[in-house]
Amino acid sequence: MNVFSLAKIAPGNAFALLDIGIKHNFKTMMSLGDFHFNVDDATYQSIQRTLSWRWSEQQRFGQRDMLQYTGKATPSIAFSGEVYTDNQRLTTKIDKMFVGTRPIKELSEIGDSETPQILISGTGDILGYWVVTDFSDTADHFLLAGIPKHQQFTMTIKYYGDNIYNP
């Protein structure tokens, strides 16, 4: 289901979802909860989707084992990407994170939230609720005061369900 078909079903909620694209000038590649992967801040370079199906082996006397389908495993998606800090976007306010490092902090906080997040593609397809299972980042090429100029991140999310209340 995408945002436009949702607008026909639930016109009151559709405007909130359409706001995702409008607010970010349609630069959003994908949204995970309130976080937006976009072409200006946190850009993922690759996505790897993993689907698997479970087949158990049943032993048989004097014959080869027989395979029995037992169901689908939980899908997962792994992102890897980069964040760059440039001198023009640095802030001097002590209470604010530097603009270039903010996306990395926000991504790690999604995992800390311990809450399933809705995943929406850049074209508006609602992909259900997902949870963060792994996150790592690496910083290199530093600016003054140890601010990273370049950060790489990897993140793995697993499918929780179509509905947060009844997965």
Coordinates of C-alpha atoms in Angstrom, one line a residue:
M1 CA 0.0 0.0 0.0
N2 CA 1.4 3.4 -0.8
V3 CA 0.5 6.9 0.5
F4 CA -1.7 7.7 -2.4
S5 CA -3.9 4.7 -2.0
L6 CA -4.0 5.4 1.7
A7 CA -5.3 8.9 0.9
K8 CA -8.4 7.3 -0.6
I9 CA -9.0 4.9 2.4
A10 CA -8.1 7.2 5.3
P11 CA -8.1 10.9 4.1
G12 CA -7.4 12.2 7.7
N13 CA -4.2 10.2 8.1
A14 CA -3.0 10.5 4.5
F15 CA -1.9 14.1 4.9
A16 CA 0.4 13.3 7.8
L17 CA 2.1 10.7 5.6
L18 CA 2.2 13.0 2.5
D19 CA 4.0 15.5 4.8
I20 CA 7.0 13.2 4.8
G21 CA 7.7 13.9 1.1
I22 CA 6.7 17.5 1.1
K23 CA 8.7 18.4 4.2
H24 CA 11.8 17.0 2.7
N25 CA 11.3 18.2 -0.9
F26 CA 11.0 14.6 -2.0
K27 CA 14.6 13.9 -1.3
T28 CA 13.7 11.2 1.2
M29 CA 14.9 7.8 0.1
M30 CA 13.2 5.9 2.9
S31 CA 11.8 6.7 6.4
L32 CA 12.2 4.6 9.5
G33 CA 9.9 6.1 12.1
D34 CA 10.8 9.8 12.4
F35 CA 14.2 9.3 10.7
H36 CA 14.5 10.0 7.0
F37 CA 17.3 8.6 4.9
N38 CA 17.8 11.3 2.3
V39 CA 20.2 12.5 -0.3
D40 CA 21.5 15.5 1.8
D41 CA 22.2 14.0 5.2
A42 CA 22.2 10.3 5.8
T43 CA 22.4 8.5 2.5
Y44 CA 22.5 4.7 2.3
Q45 CA 24.7 3.3 -0.4
S46 CA 23.4 -0.2 -0.4
I47 CA 20.5 -2.2 0.9
Q48 CA 20.6 -6.0 1.3
R49 CA 17.2 -7.7 1.9
T50 CA 17.3 -11.2 3.3
L51 CA 14.4 -13.6 3.0
S52 CA 14.6 -17.3 4.0
W53 CA 12.3 -20.3 4.3
R54 CA 12.7 -23.0 6.8
W55 CA 12.8 -26.7 5.8
S56 CA 13.3 -29.2 8.5
E57 CA 14.9 -32.6 7.8
Q58 CA 12.9 -35.6 8.9
Q59 CA 14.9 -38.8 9.2
R60 CA 13.6 -41.9 7.6
F61 CA 14.8 -45.4 8.2
G62 CA 16.8 -46.8 5.3
Q63 CA 16.1 -43.8 3.1
R64 CA 17.2 -40.2 2.5
D65 CA 15.9 -37.6 4.9
M66 CA 12.7 -35.9 3.8
L67 CA 12.3 -32.1 3.9
Q68 CA 9.3 -30.6 5.4
Y69 CA 8.4 -26.9 5.0
T70 CA 7.9 -25.3 8.4
G71 CA 7.4 -21.6 7.4
K72 CA 9.1 -18.4 6.6
A73 CA 11.8 -16.8 8.7
T74 CA 11.5 -13.1 9.7
P75 CA 12.7 -10.9 6.8
S76 CA 15.6 -8.5 7.5
I77 CA 17.1 -5.5 5.7
A78 CA 20.8 -4.4 6.1
F79 CA 21.7 -0.8 5.2
S80 CA 25.2 0.6 4.7
G81 CA 25.8 4.3 4.1
E82 CA 27.8 7.4 4.7
V83 CA 27.4 10.8 6.4
Y84 CA 29.7 13.7 5.6
T85 CA 30.2 16.9 7.7
D86 CA 31.1 20.0 5.8
N87 CA 32.4 23.2 7.3
Q88 CA 29.4 25.2 6.2
R89 CA 26.9 23.1 8.2
L90 CA 28.8 23.1 11.6
T91 CA 26.9 24.7 14.4
T92 CA 28.6 26.6 17.3
K93 CA 25.9 25.9 19.8
I94 CA 27.2 23.7 22.6
D95 CA 23.7 22.1 23.3
K96 CA 23.3 21.0 19.7
M97 CA 25.0 18.1 17.9
F98 CA 27.0 19.1 14.8
V99 CA 24.8 18.7 11.8
G100 CA 27.1 16.1 10.2
T101 CA 27.1 13.8 13.2
R102 CA 23.4 14.2 14.1
P103 CA 22.1 11.4 11.7
I104 CA 24.5 8.8 13.3
K105 CA 23.2 9.7 16.8
E106 CA 19.6 9.6 15.7
L107 CA 20.0 6.2 14.0
S108 CA 21.5 4.7 17.2
E109 CA 18.7 6.2 19.3
I110 CA 16.1 4.3 17.2
G111 CA 17.6 1.1 18.5
D112 CA 17.7 2.5 22.0
S113 CA 14.0 3.3 21.8
E114 CA 13.1 -0.4 21.9
T115 CA 10.0 0.3 19.9
P116 CA 9.0 -1.0 16.4
Q117 CA 9.2 1.8 13.8
I118 CA 7.1 2.1 10.6
L119 CA 9.2 1.8 7.4
I120 CA 8.0 3.8 4.4
S121 CA 9.7 3.8 1.1
G122 CA 10.6 7.0 -0.8
T123 CA 7.7 6.4 -3.1
G124 CA 5.3 6.1 -0.2
D125 CA 4.9 2.3 0.1
I126 CA 4.2 1.4 3.7
L127 CA 6.4 -1.6 4.5
G128 CA 5.1 -2.4 8.0
Y129 CA 6.8 -2.1 11.4
W130 CA 10.5 -2.9 11.8
V131 CA 12.9 -3.1 14.8
V132 CA 16.6 -2.3 14.8
T133 CA 18.7 -5.3 15.7
D134 CA 22.3 -4.1 14.9
F135 CA 24.0 -0.8 14.4
S136 CA 27.6 0.2 13.9
D137 CA 29.5 3.3 12.7
T138 CA 33.0 4.2 11.9
A139 CA 34.4 7.7 11.8
D140 CA 37.5 8.9 9.9
H141 CA 38.9 12.1 8.5
F142 CA 38.5 14.4 11.4
L143 CA 38.0 18.2 11.7
L144 CA 39.0 20.5 14.5
A145 CA 38.0 19.3 18.0
G146 CA 37.7 15.7 16.8
I147 CA 34.5 16.2 14.8
P148 CA 34.3 13.4 12.2
K149 CA 34.2 14.7 8.6
H150 CA 33.2 11.3 7.3
Q151 CA 31.2 8.5 9.0
Q152 CA 30.2 5.1 7.7
F153 CA 27.3 3.2 9.2
T154 CA 25.7 -0.2 8.9
M155 CA 22.3 -1.0 10.3
T156 CA 20.2 -4.2 10.3
I157 CA 16.4 -4.1 10.9
K158 CA 14.0 -7.0 11.2
Y159 CA 10.3 -7.1 10.3
Y160 CA 8.0 -6.8 13.3
G161 CA 4.6 -6.9 11.6
D162 CA 2.0 -5.0 9.7
N163 CA 0.4 -3.8 12.9
I164 CA 2.3 -2.6 16.0
Y165 CA -0.5 -3.9 18.3
N166 CA -1.1 -7.3 16.7
P167 CA 2.0 -8.5 14.8

